[in-house]
PDB file of C-alpha atoms in Angstrom:
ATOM      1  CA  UNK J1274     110.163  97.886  99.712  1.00 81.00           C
ATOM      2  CA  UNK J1275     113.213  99.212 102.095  1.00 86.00           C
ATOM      3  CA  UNK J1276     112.150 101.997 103.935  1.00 90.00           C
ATOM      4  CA  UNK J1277     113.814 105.868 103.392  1.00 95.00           C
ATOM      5  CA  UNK J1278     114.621 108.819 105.146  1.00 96.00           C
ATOM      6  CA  UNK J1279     114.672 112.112 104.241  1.00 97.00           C
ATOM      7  CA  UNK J1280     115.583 115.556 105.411  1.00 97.00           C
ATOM      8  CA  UNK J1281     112.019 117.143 105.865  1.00 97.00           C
ATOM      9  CA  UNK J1282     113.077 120.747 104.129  1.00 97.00           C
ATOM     10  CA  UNK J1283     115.851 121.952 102.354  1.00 98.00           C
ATOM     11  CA  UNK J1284     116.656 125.346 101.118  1.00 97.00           C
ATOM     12  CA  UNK J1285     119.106 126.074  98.013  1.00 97.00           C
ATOM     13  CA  UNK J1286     120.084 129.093  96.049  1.00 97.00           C
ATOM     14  CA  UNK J1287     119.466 129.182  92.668  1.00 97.00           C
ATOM     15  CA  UNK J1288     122.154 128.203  90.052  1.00 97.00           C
ATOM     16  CA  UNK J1289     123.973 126.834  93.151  1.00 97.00           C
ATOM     17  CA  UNK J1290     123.568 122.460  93.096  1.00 97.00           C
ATOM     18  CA  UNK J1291     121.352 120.963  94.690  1.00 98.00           C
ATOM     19  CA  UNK J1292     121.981 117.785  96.583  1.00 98.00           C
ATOM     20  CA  UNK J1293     118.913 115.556  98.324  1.00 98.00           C
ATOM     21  CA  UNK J1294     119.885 113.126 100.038  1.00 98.00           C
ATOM     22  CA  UNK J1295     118.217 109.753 100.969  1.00 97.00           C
ATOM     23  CA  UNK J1296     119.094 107.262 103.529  1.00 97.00           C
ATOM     24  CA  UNK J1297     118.051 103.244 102.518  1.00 95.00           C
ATOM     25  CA  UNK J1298     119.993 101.552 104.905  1.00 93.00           C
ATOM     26  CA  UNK J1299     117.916  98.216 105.036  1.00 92.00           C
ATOM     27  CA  UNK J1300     117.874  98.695 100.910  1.00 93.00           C
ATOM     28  CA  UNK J1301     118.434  94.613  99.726  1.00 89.00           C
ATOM     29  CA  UNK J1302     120.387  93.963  96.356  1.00 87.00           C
ATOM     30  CA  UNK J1303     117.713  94.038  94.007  1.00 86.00           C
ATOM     31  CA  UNK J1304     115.704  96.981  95.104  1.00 89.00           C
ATOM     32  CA  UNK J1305     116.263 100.057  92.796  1.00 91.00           C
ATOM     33  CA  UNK J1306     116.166 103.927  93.940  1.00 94.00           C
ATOM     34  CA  UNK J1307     113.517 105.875  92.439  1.00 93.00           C
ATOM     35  CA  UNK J1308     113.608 109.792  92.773  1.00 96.00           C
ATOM     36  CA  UNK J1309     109.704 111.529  91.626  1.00 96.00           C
ATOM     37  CA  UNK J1310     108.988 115.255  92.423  1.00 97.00           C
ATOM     38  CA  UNK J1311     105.732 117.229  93.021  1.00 97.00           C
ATOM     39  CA  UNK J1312     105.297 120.652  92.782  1.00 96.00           C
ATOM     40  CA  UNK J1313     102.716 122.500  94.062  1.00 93.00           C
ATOM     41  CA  UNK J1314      98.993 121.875  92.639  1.00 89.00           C
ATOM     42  CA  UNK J1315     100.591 119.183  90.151  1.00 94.00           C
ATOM     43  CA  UNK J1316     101.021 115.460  90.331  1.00 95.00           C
ATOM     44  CA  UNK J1317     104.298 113.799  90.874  1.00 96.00           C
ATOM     45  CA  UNK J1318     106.834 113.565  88.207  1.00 95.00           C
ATOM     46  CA  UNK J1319     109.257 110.717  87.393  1.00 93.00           C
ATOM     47  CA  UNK J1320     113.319 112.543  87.703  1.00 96.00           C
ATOM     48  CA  UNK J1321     115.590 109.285  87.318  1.00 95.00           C
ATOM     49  CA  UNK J1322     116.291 105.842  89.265  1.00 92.00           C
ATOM     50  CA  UNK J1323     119.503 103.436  89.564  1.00 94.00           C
ATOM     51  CA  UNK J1324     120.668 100.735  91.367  1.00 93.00           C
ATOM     52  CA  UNK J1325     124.086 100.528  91.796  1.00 91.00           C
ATOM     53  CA  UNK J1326     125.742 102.614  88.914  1.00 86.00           C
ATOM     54  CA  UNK J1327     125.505 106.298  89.020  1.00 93.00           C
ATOM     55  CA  UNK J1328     123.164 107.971  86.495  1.00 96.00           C
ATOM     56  CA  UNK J1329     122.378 111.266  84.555  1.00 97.00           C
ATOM     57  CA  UNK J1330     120.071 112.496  82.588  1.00 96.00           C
ATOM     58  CA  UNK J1331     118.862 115.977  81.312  1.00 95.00           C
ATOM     59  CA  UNK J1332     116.824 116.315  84.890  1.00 95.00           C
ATOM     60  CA  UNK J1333     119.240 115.202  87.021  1.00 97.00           C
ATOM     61  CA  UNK J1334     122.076 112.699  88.267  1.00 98.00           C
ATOM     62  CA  UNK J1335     121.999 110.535  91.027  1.00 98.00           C
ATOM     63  CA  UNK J1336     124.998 109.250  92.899  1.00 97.00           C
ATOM     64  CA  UNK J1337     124.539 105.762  94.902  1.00 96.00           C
ATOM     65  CA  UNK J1338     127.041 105.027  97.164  1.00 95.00           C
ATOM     66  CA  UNK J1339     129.070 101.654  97.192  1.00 94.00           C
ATOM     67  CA  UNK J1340     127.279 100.235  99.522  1.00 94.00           C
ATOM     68  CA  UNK J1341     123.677 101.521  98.495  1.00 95.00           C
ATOM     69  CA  UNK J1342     122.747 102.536 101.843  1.00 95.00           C
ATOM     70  CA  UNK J1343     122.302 106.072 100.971  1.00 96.00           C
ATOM     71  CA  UNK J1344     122.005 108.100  97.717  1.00 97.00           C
ATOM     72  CA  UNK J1345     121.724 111.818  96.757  1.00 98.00           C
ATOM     73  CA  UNK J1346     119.810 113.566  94.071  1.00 98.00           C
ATOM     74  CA  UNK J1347     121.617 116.601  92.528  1.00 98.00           C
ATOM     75  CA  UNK J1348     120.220 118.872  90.445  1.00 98.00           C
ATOM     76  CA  UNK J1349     122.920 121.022  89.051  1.00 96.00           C
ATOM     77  CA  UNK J1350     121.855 124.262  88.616  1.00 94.00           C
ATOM     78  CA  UNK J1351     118.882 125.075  90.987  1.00 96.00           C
ATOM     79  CA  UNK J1352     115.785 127.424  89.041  1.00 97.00           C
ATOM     80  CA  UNK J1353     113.078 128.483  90.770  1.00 97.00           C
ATOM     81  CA  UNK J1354     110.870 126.197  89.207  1.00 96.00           C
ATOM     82  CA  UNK J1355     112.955 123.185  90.884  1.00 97.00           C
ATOM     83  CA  UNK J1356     111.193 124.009  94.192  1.00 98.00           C
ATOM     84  CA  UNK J1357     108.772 120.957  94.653  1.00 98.00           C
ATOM     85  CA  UNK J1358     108.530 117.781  96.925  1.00 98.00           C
ATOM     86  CA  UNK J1359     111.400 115.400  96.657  1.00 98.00           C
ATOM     87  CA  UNK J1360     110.579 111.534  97.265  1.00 97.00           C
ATOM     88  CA  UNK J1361     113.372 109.133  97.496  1.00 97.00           C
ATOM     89  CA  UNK J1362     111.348 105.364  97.057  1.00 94.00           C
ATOM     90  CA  UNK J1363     113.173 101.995  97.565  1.00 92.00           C
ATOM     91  CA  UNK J1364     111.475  99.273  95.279  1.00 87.00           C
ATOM     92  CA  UNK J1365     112.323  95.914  93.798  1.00 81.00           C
ATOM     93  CA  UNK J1366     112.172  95.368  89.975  1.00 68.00           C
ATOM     94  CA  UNK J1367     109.340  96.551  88.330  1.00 62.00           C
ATOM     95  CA  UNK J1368     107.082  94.584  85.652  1.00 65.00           C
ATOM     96  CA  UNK J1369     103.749  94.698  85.079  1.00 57.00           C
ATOM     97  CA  UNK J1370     101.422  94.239  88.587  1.00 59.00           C
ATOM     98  CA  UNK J1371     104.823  94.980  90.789  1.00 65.00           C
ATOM     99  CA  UNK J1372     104.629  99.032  89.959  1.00 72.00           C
ATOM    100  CA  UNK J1373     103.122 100.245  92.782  1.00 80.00           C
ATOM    101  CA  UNK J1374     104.891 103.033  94.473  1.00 85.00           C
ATOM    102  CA  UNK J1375     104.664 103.961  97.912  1.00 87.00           C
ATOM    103  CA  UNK J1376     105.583 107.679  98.789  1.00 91.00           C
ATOM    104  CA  UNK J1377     106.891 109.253 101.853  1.00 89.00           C
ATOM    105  CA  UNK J1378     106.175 112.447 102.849  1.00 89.00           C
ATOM    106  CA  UNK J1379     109.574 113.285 101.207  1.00 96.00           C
ATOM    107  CA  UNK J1380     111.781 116.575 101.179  1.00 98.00           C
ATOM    108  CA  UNK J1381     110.210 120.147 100.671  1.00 97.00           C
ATOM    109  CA  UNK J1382     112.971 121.969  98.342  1.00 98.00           C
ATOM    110  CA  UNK J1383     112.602 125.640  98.126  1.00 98.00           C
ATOM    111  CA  UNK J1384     115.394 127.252  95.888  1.00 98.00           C
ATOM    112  CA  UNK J1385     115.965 131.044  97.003  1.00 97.00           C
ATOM    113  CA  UNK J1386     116.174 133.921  94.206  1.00 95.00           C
TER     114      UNK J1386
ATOM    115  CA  UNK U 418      95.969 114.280  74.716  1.00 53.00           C
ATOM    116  CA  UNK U 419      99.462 113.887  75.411  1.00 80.00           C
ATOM    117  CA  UNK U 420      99.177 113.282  79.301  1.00 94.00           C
ATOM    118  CA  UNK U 421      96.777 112.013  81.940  1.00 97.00           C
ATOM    119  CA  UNK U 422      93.881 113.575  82.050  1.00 97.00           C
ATOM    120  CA  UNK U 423      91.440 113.677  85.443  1.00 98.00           C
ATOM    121  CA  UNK U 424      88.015 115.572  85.972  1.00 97.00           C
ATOM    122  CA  UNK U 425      86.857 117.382  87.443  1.00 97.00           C
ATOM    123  CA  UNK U 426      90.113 119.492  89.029  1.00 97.00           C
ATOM    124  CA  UNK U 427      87.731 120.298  91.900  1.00 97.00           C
ATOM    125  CA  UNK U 428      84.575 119.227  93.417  1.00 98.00           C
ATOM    126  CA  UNK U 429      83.083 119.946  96.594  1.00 98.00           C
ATOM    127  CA  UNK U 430      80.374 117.469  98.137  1.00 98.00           C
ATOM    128  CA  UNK U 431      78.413 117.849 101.113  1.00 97.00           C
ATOM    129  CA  UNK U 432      78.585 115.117 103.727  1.00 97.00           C
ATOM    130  CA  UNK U 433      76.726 112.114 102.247  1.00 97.00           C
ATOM    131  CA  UNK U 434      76.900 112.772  98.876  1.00 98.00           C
ATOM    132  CA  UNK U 435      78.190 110.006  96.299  1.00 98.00           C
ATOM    133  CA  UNK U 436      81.328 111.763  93.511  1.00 98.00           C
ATOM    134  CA  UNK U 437      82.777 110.434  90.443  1.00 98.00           C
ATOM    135  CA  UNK U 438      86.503 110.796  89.494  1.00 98.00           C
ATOM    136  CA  UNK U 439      87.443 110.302  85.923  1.00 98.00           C
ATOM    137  CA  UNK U 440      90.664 109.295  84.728  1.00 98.00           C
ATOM    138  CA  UNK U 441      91.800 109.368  80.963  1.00 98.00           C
ATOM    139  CA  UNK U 442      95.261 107.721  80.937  1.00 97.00           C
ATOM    140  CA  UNK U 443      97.634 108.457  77.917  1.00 95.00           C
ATOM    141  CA  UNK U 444      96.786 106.264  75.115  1.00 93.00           C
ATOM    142  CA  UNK U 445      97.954 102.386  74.965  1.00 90.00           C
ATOM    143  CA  UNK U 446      98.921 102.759  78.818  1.00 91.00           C
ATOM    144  CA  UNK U 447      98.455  99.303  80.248  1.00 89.00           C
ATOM    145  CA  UNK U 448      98.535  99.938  83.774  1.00 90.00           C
ATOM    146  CA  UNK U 449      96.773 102.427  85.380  1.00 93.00           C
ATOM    147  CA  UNK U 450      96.989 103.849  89.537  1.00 94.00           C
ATOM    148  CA  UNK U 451      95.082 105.808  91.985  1.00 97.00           C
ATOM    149  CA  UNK U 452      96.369 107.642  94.780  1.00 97.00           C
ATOM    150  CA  UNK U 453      95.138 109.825  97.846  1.00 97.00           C
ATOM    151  CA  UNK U 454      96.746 112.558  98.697  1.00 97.00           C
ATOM    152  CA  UNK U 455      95.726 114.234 101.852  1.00 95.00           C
ATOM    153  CA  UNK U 456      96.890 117.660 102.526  1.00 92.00           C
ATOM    154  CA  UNK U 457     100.945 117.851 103.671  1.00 89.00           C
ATOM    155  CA  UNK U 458     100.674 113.850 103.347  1.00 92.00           C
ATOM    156  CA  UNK U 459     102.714 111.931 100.133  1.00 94.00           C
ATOM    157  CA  UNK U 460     100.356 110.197  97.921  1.00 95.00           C
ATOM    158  CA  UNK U 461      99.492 106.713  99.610  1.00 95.00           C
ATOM    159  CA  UNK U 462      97.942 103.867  96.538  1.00 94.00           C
ATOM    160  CA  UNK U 463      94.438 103.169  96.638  1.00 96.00           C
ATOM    161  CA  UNK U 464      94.108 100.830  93.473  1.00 95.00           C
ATOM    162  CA  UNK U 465      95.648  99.303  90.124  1.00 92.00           C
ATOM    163  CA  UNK U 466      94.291  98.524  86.995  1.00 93.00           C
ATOM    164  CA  UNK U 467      96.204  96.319  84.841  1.00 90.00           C
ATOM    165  CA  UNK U 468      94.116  96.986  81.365  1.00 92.00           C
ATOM    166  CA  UNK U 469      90.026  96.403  83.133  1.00 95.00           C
ATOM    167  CA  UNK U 470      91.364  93.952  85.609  1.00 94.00           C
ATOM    168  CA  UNK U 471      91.539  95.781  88.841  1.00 94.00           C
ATOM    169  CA  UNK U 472      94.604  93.347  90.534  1.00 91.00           C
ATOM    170  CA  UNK U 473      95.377  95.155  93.588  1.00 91.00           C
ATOM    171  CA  UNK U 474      92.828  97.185  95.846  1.00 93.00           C
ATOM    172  CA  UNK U 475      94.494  96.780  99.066  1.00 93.00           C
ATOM    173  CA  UNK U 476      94.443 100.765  99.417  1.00 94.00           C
ATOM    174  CA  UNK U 477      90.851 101.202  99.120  1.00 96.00           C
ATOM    175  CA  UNK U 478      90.213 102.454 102.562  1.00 95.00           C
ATOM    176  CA  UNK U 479      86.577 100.940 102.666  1.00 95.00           C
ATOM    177  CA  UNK U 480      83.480  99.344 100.865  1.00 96.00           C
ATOM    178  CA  UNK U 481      82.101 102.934 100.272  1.00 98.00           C
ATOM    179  CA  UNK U 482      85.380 103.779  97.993  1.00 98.00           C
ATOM    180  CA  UNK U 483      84.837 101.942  94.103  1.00 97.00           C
ATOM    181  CA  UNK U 484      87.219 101.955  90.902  1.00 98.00           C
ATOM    182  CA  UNK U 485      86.413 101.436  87.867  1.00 97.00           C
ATOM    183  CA  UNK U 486      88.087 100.637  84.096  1.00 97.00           C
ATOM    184  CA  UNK U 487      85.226  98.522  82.428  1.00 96.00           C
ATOM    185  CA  UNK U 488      87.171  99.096  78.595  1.00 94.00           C
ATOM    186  CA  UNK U 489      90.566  99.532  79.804  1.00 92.00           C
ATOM    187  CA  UNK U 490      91.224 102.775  79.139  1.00 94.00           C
ATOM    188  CA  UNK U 491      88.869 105.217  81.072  1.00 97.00           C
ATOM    189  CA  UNK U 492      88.642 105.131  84.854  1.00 98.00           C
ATOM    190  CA  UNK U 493      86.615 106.112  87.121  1.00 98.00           C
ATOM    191  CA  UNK U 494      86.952 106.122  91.366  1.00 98.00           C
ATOM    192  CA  UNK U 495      83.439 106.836  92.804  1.00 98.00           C
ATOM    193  CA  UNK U 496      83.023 107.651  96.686  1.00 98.00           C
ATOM    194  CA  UNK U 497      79.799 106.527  98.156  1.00 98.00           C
ATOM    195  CA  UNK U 498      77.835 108.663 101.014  1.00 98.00           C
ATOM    196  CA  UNK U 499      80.972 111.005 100.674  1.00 98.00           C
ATOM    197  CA  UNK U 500      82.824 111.878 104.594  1.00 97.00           C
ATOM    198  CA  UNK U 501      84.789 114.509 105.749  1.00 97.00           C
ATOM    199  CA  UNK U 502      87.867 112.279 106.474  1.00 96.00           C
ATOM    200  CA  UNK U 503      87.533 111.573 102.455  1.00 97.00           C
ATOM    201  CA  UNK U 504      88.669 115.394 101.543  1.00 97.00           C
ATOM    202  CA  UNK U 505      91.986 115.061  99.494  1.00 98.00           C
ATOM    203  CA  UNK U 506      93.302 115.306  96.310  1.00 98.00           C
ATOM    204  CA  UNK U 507      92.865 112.097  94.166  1.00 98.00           C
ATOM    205  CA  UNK U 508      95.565 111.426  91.322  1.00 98.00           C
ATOM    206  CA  UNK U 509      95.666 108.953  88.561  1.00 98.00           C
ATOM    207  CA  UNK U 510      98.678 107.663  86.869  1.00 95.00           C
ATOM    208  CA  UNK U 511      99.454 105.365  84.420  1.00 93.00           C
ATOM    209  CA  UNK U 512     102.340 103.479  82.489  1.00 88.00           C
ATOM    210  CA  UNK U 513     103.322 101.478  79.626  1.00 80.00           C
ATOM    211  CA  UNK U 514     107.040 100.673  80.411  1.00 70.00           C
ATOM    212  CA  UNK U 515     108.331 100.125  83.729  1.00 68.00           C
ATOM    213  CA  UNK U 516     110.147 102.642  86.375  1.00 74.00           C
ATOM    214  CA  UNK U 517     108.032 105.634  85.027  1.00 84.00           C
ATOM    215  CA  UNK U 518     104.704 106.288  85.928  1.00 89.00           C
ATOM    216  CA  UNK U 519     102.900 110.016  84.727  1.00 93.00           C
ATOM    217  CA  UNK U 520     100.542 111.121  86.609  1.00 96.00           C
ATOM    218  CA  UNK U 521      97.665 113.600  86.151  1.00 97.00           C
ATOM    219  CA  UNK U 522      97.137 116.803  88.382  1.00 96.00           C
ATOM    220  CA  UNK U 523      94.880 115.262  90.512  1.00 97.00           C
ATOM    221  CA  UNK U 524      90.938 116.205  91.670  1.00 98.00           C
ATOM    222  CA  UNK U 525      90.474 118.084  94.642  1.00 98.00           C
ATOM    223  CA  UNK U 526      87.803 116.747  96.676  1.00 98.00           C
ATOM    224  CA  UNK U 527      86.266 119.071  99.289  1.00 98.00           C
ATOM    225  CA  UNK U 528      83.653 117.379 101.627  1.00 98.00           C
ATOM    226  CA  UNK U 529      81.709 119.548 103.923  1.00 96.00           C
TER     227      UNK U 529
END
């Protein structure tokens, strides 16, 4: 799996957009982008994942750039309860035995009232 | 239930103690994670169940560390003579379809 950086914190005001963004420079062409969150006391949660096409859903949309070396995760309109842990993972295809994920430490998100 | 279940939330052992971890993944899930999460740290894979066929342990981080699914739906991660290095929260996941895995909210183990 490529390896990604992250910003470690980020701060946002709510309503405002949030974008996280995610480096994957060494990302090769069959690797996807994978975007979970965690907030506090819970276990992660899947938000979305692409690989070369830009996608939305009712989380989130994520915007991969033409050369995949980066990506950002925007949320659109920030709530409080978007403050959580943001990890950005690099993987190739999954299928059954290939799903392991391995986590970063990620980015800290705190949206401000 | 409708998501992954784990018990106990917390425990707290005293050094050299053995815990047990149980996972209930949602029903039907085929595969079926653990993960260690130590405190400020992401969660780093300890093990993967494919139905009961454990196919990857490569994150166990030694012999005293021991998962479990015998029927392929239940799990459970038990800690042998329990150390202080082994406080953390443990999560469970599991997943039918690829991409998505759902986790559970983890078990807090306190070792003192």
């Amino acid at each position: 799996d490529a390896k990604t950086t992250q910003p470690p914190s980020m701060d946002c005001a709510e309503g405002r957009a949030a974008n996280l963004p995610c480096n994957h420079s060494t990302i090769s062409g069959n690797e996807y982008v994978y975007w979970y969150r965690q907030i506090h006391s819970q276990g992660p949660q899947y938000i979305i994942h692409g690989l070369k096409n830009n996608e939305t859903n009712e989380m989130a949309s994520l915007i991969i750039t033409e050369d995949r070396k980066s990506s950002t995760l925007i949320l659109p309109h920030a709530t409080l309860r978007d403050t959580a842990v943001y990890y950005c993972i690099a993987k190739k295809p999954i299928n059954f035995g290939n799903e392991k994920l391995t986590f970063g430490t990620g980015t800290r998100l705190t949206i401000i009232p | 239930g409708a998501g992954v279940s784990q018990s106990p939330r917390y425990k707290v052992a005293k050094r050299g103690q053995d815990v047990a971890l149980r996972c209930d993944p949602i029903s039907g899930h085929v595969s079926l994670f653990w993960y260690q999460q130590a405190l400020g740290q992401g969660p780093e894979f300890l093990t993967y169940f494919q139905n009961e066929a454990q196919l990857d342990k490569s994150g166990l981080p030694s012999d005293r560390f021991f998962a479990e699914r015998p029927e392929g739906s239940v799990s459970t991660l038990k800690i042998q003579r329990t150390q202080q290095e082994d406080s953390a929260v443990y999560l469970c996941a599991s997943s039918l379809a690829p991409f998505e895995l759902f986790f559970g909210e983890g078990s807090r183990l306190t070792v003192l």
